[in-house]
């Protein structure tokens, strides 16, 4: 079952329509954490579910201090890479940490400043966290070659330390989405095995 993950802004119906046409079976709508609106989002998704064959899920994007509270409301809790990455992987209830490649540091001479290392990978493996790769970050990167190089390095680290990975569009606009087969092809070029890429599109 292929599943994509997106950040809607009152355009859920458009995401659902395009998701179906691209060949996905499921879609996770992720919203920024707001304890006052979480029940509203949950109800919205339940109502959308009545009119689509896609399986819909509810996700929350939370910062480190919000993660454990957000876990009470949603199917899935996401954290974007920050200075708290170790804490997210070590002690929080987040399910997915993503955008590690997006940090502003310059690459080193012999390796990439990819946001991931053996310590973080070991924690992710131990605590069953998923490392997410965002197609939107690649699409909108100012230095696409650098972003792709960092992702490639992180794929190798995740394989070495047996860390589960997720591939998704993370789109904010429906036209930032791509078919699961396009994403599989891209991530095979970046170093994933076909089975790894396929499983990373069904991970949620």
PDB file of C-alpha atoms in Angstrom:
ATOM      1  CA  UNK A   1       0.000   0.000   0.000  1.00  0.00           C
ATOM      2  CA  UNK A   2       1.676   3.204  -1.194  1.00  0.00           C
ATOM      3  CA  UNK A   3       1.089   6.187   1.072  1.00  0.00           C
ATOM      4  CA  UNK A   4       2.056   9.852   0.749  1.00  0.00           C
ATOM      5  CA  UNK A   5       2.361  12.496   3.455  1.00  0.00           C
ATOM      6  CA  UNK A   6       1.365  16.127   2.871  1.00  0.00           C
ATOM      7  CA  UNK A   7       0.768  19.411   4.709  1.00  0.00           C
ATOM      8  CA  UNK A   8      -2.651  20.722   3.584  1.00  0.00           C
ATOM      9  CA  UNK A   9      -3.982  24.251   3.891  1.00  0.00           C
ATOM     10  CA  UNK A  10      -7.735  23.988   3.298  1.00  0.00           C
ATOM     11  CA  UNK A  11      -7.012  22.049   0.079  1.00  0.00           C
ATOM     12  CA  UNK A  12      -7.544  18.485   1.301  1.00  0.00           C
ATOM     13  CA  UNK A  13      -9.938  17.635  -1.547  1.00  0.00           C
ATOM     14  CA  UNK A  14      -7.366  18.603  -4.158  1.00  0.00           C
ATOM     15  CA  UNK A  15      -4.720  16.474  -2.470  1.00  0.00           C
ATOM     16  CA  UNK A  16      -7.122  13.516  -2.372  1.00  0.00           C
ATOM     17  CA  UNK A  17      -7.958  13.878  -6.064  1.00  0.00           C
ATOM     18  CA  UNK A  18      -4.331  14.049  -7.212  1.00  0.00           C
ATOM     19  CA  UNK A  19      -3.181  11.351  -4.783  1.00  0.00           C
ATOM     20  CA  UNK A  20      -5.652   8.902  -6.309  1.00  0.00           C
ATOM     21  CA  UNK A  21      -4.574   9.722  -9.865  1.00  0.00           C
ATOM     22  CA  UNK A  22      -0.882   9.273  -9.017  1.00  0.00           C
ATOM     23  CA  UNK A  23      -1.409   5.705  -7.851  1.00  0.00           C
ATOM     24  CA  UNK A  24      -1.363   5.958  -4.058  1.00  0.00           C
ATOM     25  CA  UNK A  25      -3.606   3.895  -1.798  1.00  0.00           C
ATOM     26  CA  UNK A  26      -3.426   6.136   1.254  1.00  0.00           C
ATOM     27  CA  UNK A  27      -2.685   9.678   2.345  1.00  0.00           C
ATOM     28  CA  UNK A  28      -1.574  11.213   5.633  1.00  0.00           C
ATOM     29  CA  UNK A  29      -2.618  14.801   6.290  1.00  0.00           C
ATOM     30  CA  UNK A  30      -0.162  16.460   8.686  1.00  0.00           C
ATOM     31  CA  UNK A  31      -0.959  19.711  10.478  1.00  0.00           C
ATOM     32  CA  UNK A  32       1.084  21.934  12.765  1.00  0.00           C
ATOM     33  CA  UNK A  33       0.349  21.130  16.382  1.00  0.00           C
ATOM     34  CA  UNK A  34      -2.472  23.097  17.949  1.00  0.00           C
ATOM     35  CA  UNK A  35      -4.169  21.437  20.901  1.00  0.00           C
ATOM     36  CA  UNK A  36      -7.233  23.611  20.389  1.00  0.00           C
ATOM     37  CA  UNK A  37      -7.749  22.430  16.804  1.00  0.00           C
ATOM     38  CA  UNK A  38      -6.579  18.813  16.899  1.00  0.00           C
ATOM     39  CA  UNK A  39     -10.101  17.438  17.416  1.00  0.00           C
ATOM     40  CA  UNK A  40     -11.312  19.592  14.523  1.00  0.00           C
ATOM     41  CA  UNK A  41      -8.662  18.183  12.188  1.00  0.00           C
ATOM     42  CA  UNK A  42      -9.448  14.651  13.297  1.00  0.00           C
ATOM     43  CA  UNK A  43     -13.129  15.165  12.573  1.00  0.00           C
ATOM     44  CA  UNK A  44     -12.319  16.763   9.215  1.00  0.00           C
ATOM     45  CA  UNK A  45     -10.346  13.711   8.145  1.00  0.00           C
ATOM     46  CA  UNK A  46     -13.127  11.369   9.255  1.00  0.00           C
ATOM     47  CA  UNK A  47     -15.578  13.331   7.100  1.00  0.00           C
ATOM     48  CA  UNK A  48     -13.221  13.270   4.099  1.00  0.00           C
ATOM     49  CA  UNK A  49     -12.828   9.519   4.552  1.00  0.00           C
ATOM     50  CA  UNK A  50     -16.528   9.016   3.783  1.00  0.00           C
ATOM     51  CA  UNK A  51     -16.060  10.264   0.212  1.00  0.00           C
ATOM     52  CA  UNK A  52     -12.836   8.548  -0.866  1.00  0.00           C
ATOM     53  CA  UNK A  53     -11.483   5.021  -1.258  1.00  0.00           C
ATOM     54  CA  UNK A  54      -8.084   6.237  -0.073  1.00  0.00           C
ATOM     55  CA  UNK A  55      -7.165   5.372   3.490  1.00  0.00           C
ATOM     56  CA  UNK A  56      -6.671   8.685   5.306  1.00  0.00           C
ATOM     57  CA  UNK A  57      -4.467   9.258   8.337  1.00  0.00           C
ATOM     58  CA  UNK A  58      -4.003  12.192  10.724  1.00  0.00           C
ATOM     59  CA  UNK A  59      -0.499  13.450  11.460  1.00  0.00           C
ATOM     60  CA  UNK A  60       0.856  16.306  13.557  1.00  0.00           C
ATOM     61  CA  UNK A  61       4.028  18.303  12.972  1.00  0.00           C
ATOM     62  CA  UNK A  62       5.367  19.275  16.390  1.00  0.00           C
ATOM     63  CA  UNK A  63       8.461  20.901  17.832  1.00  0.00           C
ATOM     64  CA  UNK A  64      10.379  19.081  20.555  1.00  0.00           C
ATOM     65  CA  UNK A  65       8.432  20.556  23.465  1.00  0.00           C
ATOM     66  CA  UNK A  66       5.084  19.637  21.888  1.00  0.00           C
ATOM     67  CA  UNK A  67       5.766  16.070  20.753  1.00  0.00           C
ATOM     68  CA  UNK A  68       4.586  14.088  23.767  1.00  0.00           C
ATOM     69  CA  UNK A  69       1.366  16.089  24.039  1.00  0.00           C
ATOM     70  CA  UNK A  70       0.741  15.823  20.285  1.00  0.00           C
ATOM     71  CA  UNK A  71       1.003  12.022  20.486  1.00  0.00           C
ATOM     72  CA  UNK A  72      -2.319  11.966  22.354  1.00  0.00           C
ATOM     73  CA  UNK A  73      -4.198  13.353  19.348  1.00  0.00           C
ATOM     74  CA  UNK A  74      -2.792  11.891  16.122  1.00  0.00           C
ATOM     75  CA  UNK A  75      -1.931   8.655  14.317  1.00  0.00           C
ATOM     76  CA  UNK A  76       1.523   9.987  13.569  1.00  0.00           C
ATOM     77  CA  UNK A  77       3.821  12.646  15.066  1.00  0.00           C
ATOM     78  CA  UNK A  78       6.524  14.247  12.941  1.00  0.00           C
ATOM     79  CA  UNK A  79       9.485  16.380  13.950  1.00  0.00           C
ATOM     80  CA  UNK A  80      11.473  18.515  11.528  1.00  0.00           C
ATOM     81  CA  UNK A  81      15.246  18.462  11.973  1.00  0.00           C
ATOM     82  CA  UNK A  82      16.524  20.959  14.558  1.00  0.00           C
ATOM     83  CA  UNK A  83      19.160  21.331  17.255  1.00  0.00           C
ATOM     84  CA  UNK A  84      17.102  18.827  19.289  1.00  0.00           C
ATOM     85  CA  UNK A  85      17.549  15.866  16.945  1.00  0.00           C
ATOM     86  CA  UNK A  86      19.300  13.730  19.543  1.00  0.00           C
ATOM     87  CA  UNK A  87      16.586  14.392  22.118  1.00  0.00           C
ATOM     88  CA  UNK A  88      13.867  13.635  19.555  1.00  0.00           C
ATOM     89  CA  UNK A  89      15.420  10.255  18.778  1.00  0.00           C
ATOM     90  CA  UNK A  90      16.413   9.466  22.338  1.00  0.00           C
ATOM     91  CA  UNK A  91      13.516  10.456  24.574  1.00  0.00           C
ATOM     92  CA  UNK A  92      10.479  11.728  22.666  1.00  0.00           C
ATOM     93  CA  UNK A  93       7.388   9.971  21.320  1.00  0.00           C
ATOM     94  CA  UNK A  94       7.914  11.258  17.769  1.00  0.00           C
ATOM     95  CA  UNK A  95       7.479   8.680  15.029  1.00  0.00           C
ATOM     96  CA  UNK A  96       9.387  10.397  12.212  1.00  0.00           C
ATOM     97  CA  UNK A  97      12.314  12.821  12.057  1.00  0.00           C
ATOM     98  CA  UNK A  98      12.767  14.407   8.637  1.00  0.00           C
ATOM     99  CA  UNK A  99      14.629  17.102   6.689  1.00  0.00           C
ATOM    100  CA  UNK A 100      17.981  16.291   8.284  1.00  0.00           C
ATOM    101  CA  UNK A 101      19.714  17.252   5.036  1.00  0.00           C
ATOM    102  CA  UNK A 102      18.318  20.792   5.095  1.00  0.00           C
ATOM    103  CA  UNK A 103      20.718  22.268   7.663  1.00  0.00           C
ATOM    104  CA  UNK A 104      22.647  25.344   6.579  1.00  0.00           C
ATOM    105  CA  UNK A 105      26.156  24.106   7.501  1.00  0.00           C
ATOM    106  CA  UNK A 106      28.672  23.724   4.685  1.00  0.00           C
ATOM    107  CA  UNK A 107      29.749  20.213   3.725  1.00  0.00           C
ATOM    108  CA  UNK A 108      33.078  18.956   5.029  1.00  0.00           C
ATOM    109  CA  UNK A 109      36.041  18.062   2.847  1.00  0.00           C
ATOM    110  CA  UNK A 110      35.587  14.282   2.990  1.00  0.00           C
ATOM    111  CA  UNK A 111      31.909  13.895   3.919  1.00  0.00           C
ATOM    112  CA  UNK A 112      28.595  15.711   3.811  1.00  0.00           C
ATOM    113  CA  UNK A 113      27.056  17.758   6.631  1.00  0.00           C
ATOM    114  CA  UNK A 114      23.968  15.618   6.221  1.00  0.00           C
ATOM    115  CA  UNK A 115      22.534  16.018   9.724  1.00  0.00           C
ATOM    116  CA  UNK A 116      22.917  12.326  10.498  1.00  0.00           C
ATOM    117  CA  UNK A 117      25.750  10.343  12.083  1.00  0.00           C
ATOM    118  CA  UNK A 118      26.386   6.976  13.707  1.00  0.00           C
ATOM    119  CA  UNK A 119      25.203   8.166  17.147  1.00  0.00           C
ATOM    120  CA  UNK A 120      21.846   9.409  15.829  1.00  0.00           C
ATOM    121  CA  UNK A 121      21.414   6.310  13.699  1.00  0.00           C
ATOM    122  CA  UNK A 122      22.046   4.057  16.692  1.00  0.00           C
ATOM    123  CA  UNK A 123      19.430   5.943  18.696  1.00  0.00           C
ATOM    124  CA  UNK A 124      16.932   5.775  15.824  1.00  0.00           C
ATOM    125  CA  UNK A 125      17.431   2.044  15.528  1.00  0.00           C
ATOM    126  CA  UNK A 126      17.211   1.438  19.270  1.00  0.00           C
ATOM    127  CA  UNK A 127      14.057   3.528  19.720  1.00  0.00           C
ATOM    128  CA  UNK A 128      12.400   2.473  16.455  1.00  0.00           C
ATOM    129  CA  UNK A 129      12.273   5.949  14.948  1.00  0.00           C
ATOM    130  CA  UNK A 130      11.854   6.526  11.223  1.00  0.00           C
ATOM    131  CA  UNK A 131      14.075   8.875   9.220  1.00  0.00           C
ATOM    132  CA  UNK A 132      12.049  10.715   6.583  1.00  0.00           C
ATOM    133  CA  UNK A 133      13.252  11.908   3.173  1.00  0.00           C
ATOM    134  CA  UNK A 134      11.270  14.823   1.720  1.00  0.00           C
ATOM    135  CA  UNK A 135      10.871  15.187  -2.037  1.00  0.00           C
ATOM    136  CA  UNK A 136       9.644  18.759  -1.516  1.00  0.00           C
ATOM    137  CA  UNK A 137      12.960  19.690   0.107  1.00  0.00           C
ATOM    138  CA  UNK A 138      14.803  18.431  -2.967  1.00  0.00           C
ATOM    139  CA  UNK A 139      12.389  20.150  -5.346  1.00  0.00           C
ATOM    140  CA  UNK A 140      12.729  23.527  -3.637  1.00  0.00           C
ATOM    141  CA  UNK A 141      16.392  23.329  -2.641  1.00  0.00           C
ATOM    142  CA  UNK A 142      18.646  26.215  -3.686  1.00  0.00           C
ATOM    143  CA  UNK A 143      21.492  23.733  -4.061  1.00  0.00           C
ATOM    144  CA  UNK A 144      19.879  20.573  -5.379  1.00  0.00           C
ATOM    145  CA  UNK A 145      23.153  18.744  -5.975  1.00  0.00           C
ATOM    146  CA  UNK A 146      24.135  19.281  -2.349  1.00  0.00           C
ATOM    147  CA  UNK A 147      20.714  18.130  -1.093  1.00  0.00           C
ATOM    148  CA  UNK A 148      20.866  14.964  -3.204  1.00  0.00           C
ATOM    149  CA  UNK A 149      24.401  14.228  -2.024  1.00  0.00           C
ATOM    150  CA  UNK A 150      23.363  14.541   1.601  1.00  0.00           C
ATOM    151  CA  UNK A 151      20.364  12.274   1.109  1.00  0.00           C
ATOM    152  CA  UNK A 152      22.592   9.696  -0.564  1.00  0.00           C
ATOM    153  CA  UNK A 153      24.956   9.740   2.426  1.00  0.00           C
ATOM    154  CA  UNK A 154      22.053   9.378   4.861  1.00  0.00           C
ATOM    155  CA  UNK A 155      20.629   6.447   2.913  1.00  0.00           C
ATOM    156  CA  UNK A 156      23.949   4.635   3.370  1.00  0.00           C
ATOM    157  CA  UNK A 157      24.015   5.445   7.098  1.00  0.00           C
ATOM    158  CA  UNK A 158      20.443   4.239   7.586  1.00  0.00           C
ATOM    159  CA  UNK A 159      21.207   0.974   5.814  1.00  0.00           C
ATOM    160  CA  UNK A 160      24.401   0.428   7.829  1.00  0.00           C
ATOM    161  CA  UNK A 161      22.642   0.947  11.161  1.00  0.00           C
ATOM    162  CA  UNK A 162      19.349  -0.707  10.117  1.00  0.00           C
ATOM    163  CA  UNK A 163      17.276   2.451  10.522  1.00  0.00           C
ATOM    164  CA  UNK A 164      13.793   2.474   9.023  1.00  0.00           C
ATOM    165  CA  UNK A 165      13.241   5.114   6.353  1.00  0.00           C
ATOM    166  CA  UNK A 166      10.265   6.930   4.877  1.00  0.00           C
ATOM    167  CA  UNK A 167       9.957   8.512   1.437  1.00  0.00           C
ATOM    168  CA  UNK A 168       7.132  11.021   0.913  1.00  0.00           C
ATOM    169  CA  UNK A 169       6.467  14.201  -0.998  1.00  0.00           C
ATOM    170  CA  UNK A 170       5.841  16.276   2.175  1.00  0.00           C
ATOM    171  CA  UNK A 171       4.036  18.572  -0.275  1.00  0.00           C
ATOM    172  CA  UNK A 172       2.413  21.829   0.745  1.00  0.00           C
ATOM    173  CA  UNK A 173       0.993  22.258  -2.754  1.00  0.00           C
ATOM    174  CA  UNK A 174      -0.688  19.310  -4.539  1.00  0.00           C
ATOM    175  CA  UNK A 175       1.467  19.939  -7.611  1.00  0.00           C
ATOM    176  CA  UNK A 176       4.597  19.200  -5.557  1.00  0.00           C
ATOM    177  CA  UNK A 177       3.479  15.563  -5.386  1.00  0.00           C
ATOM    178  CA  UNK A 178       4.959  12.839  -7.574  1.00  0.00           C
ATOM    179  CA  UNK A 179       3.878   9.276  -8.279  1.00  0.00           C
ATOM    180  CA  UNK A 180       5.251   6.543  -6.009  1.00  0.00           C
ATOM    181  CA  UNK A 181       7.026   5.022  -9.015  1.00  0.00           C
ATOM    182  CA  UNK A 182       8.823   8.313  -9.734  1.00  0.00           C
ATOM    183  CA  UNK A 183       9.950   8.515  -6.113  1.00  0.00           C
ATOM    184  CA  UNK A 184      11.136   4.912  -6.139  1.00  0.00           C
ATOM    185  CA  UNK A 185      13.176   5.599  -9.280  1.00  0.00           C
ATOM    186  CA  UNK A 186      14.721   8.751  -7.788  1.00  0.00           C
ATOM    187  CA  UNK A 187      15.739   7.089  -4.546  1.00  0.00           C
ATOM    188  CA  UNK A 188      17.173   4.078  -6.354  1.00  0.00           C
ATOM    189  CA  UNK A 189      19.450   6.526  -8.179  1.00  0.00           C
ATOM    190  CA  UNK A 190      20.388   7.988  -4.776  1.00  0.00           C
ATOM    191  CA  UNK A 191      21.438   4.604  -3.467  1.00  0.00           C
ATOM    192  CA  UNK A 192      18.413   2.747  -2.152  1.00  0.00           C
ATOM    193  CA  UNK A 193      17.803  -0.824  -3.198  1.00  0.00           C
ATOM    194  CA  UNK A 194      14.471  -1.308  -4.975  1.00  0.00           C
ATOM    195  CA  UNK A 195      13.009  -3.168  -1.985  1.00  0.00           C
ATOM    196  CA  UNK A 196      14.171  -0.431   0.406  1.00  0.00           C
ATOM    197  CA  UNK A 197      12.613   2.311  -1.710  1.00  0.00           C
ATOM    198  CA  UNK A 198       9.336   0.437  -2.092  1.00  0.00           C
ATOM    199  CA  UNK A 199       9.106  -0.310   1.639  1.00  0.00           C
ATOM    200  CA  UNK A 200       9.899   3.341   2.423  1.00  0.00           C
ATOM    201  CA  UNK A 201       6.718   4.354   0.589  1.00  0.00           C
ATOM    202  CA  UNK A 202       4.603   2.029   2.720  1.00  0.00           C
ATOM    203  CA  UNK A 203       6.263   2.748   6.076  1.00  0.00           C
ATOM    204  CA  UNK A 204       3.531   4.812   7.739  1.00  0.00           C
TER     205      UNK A 204
END
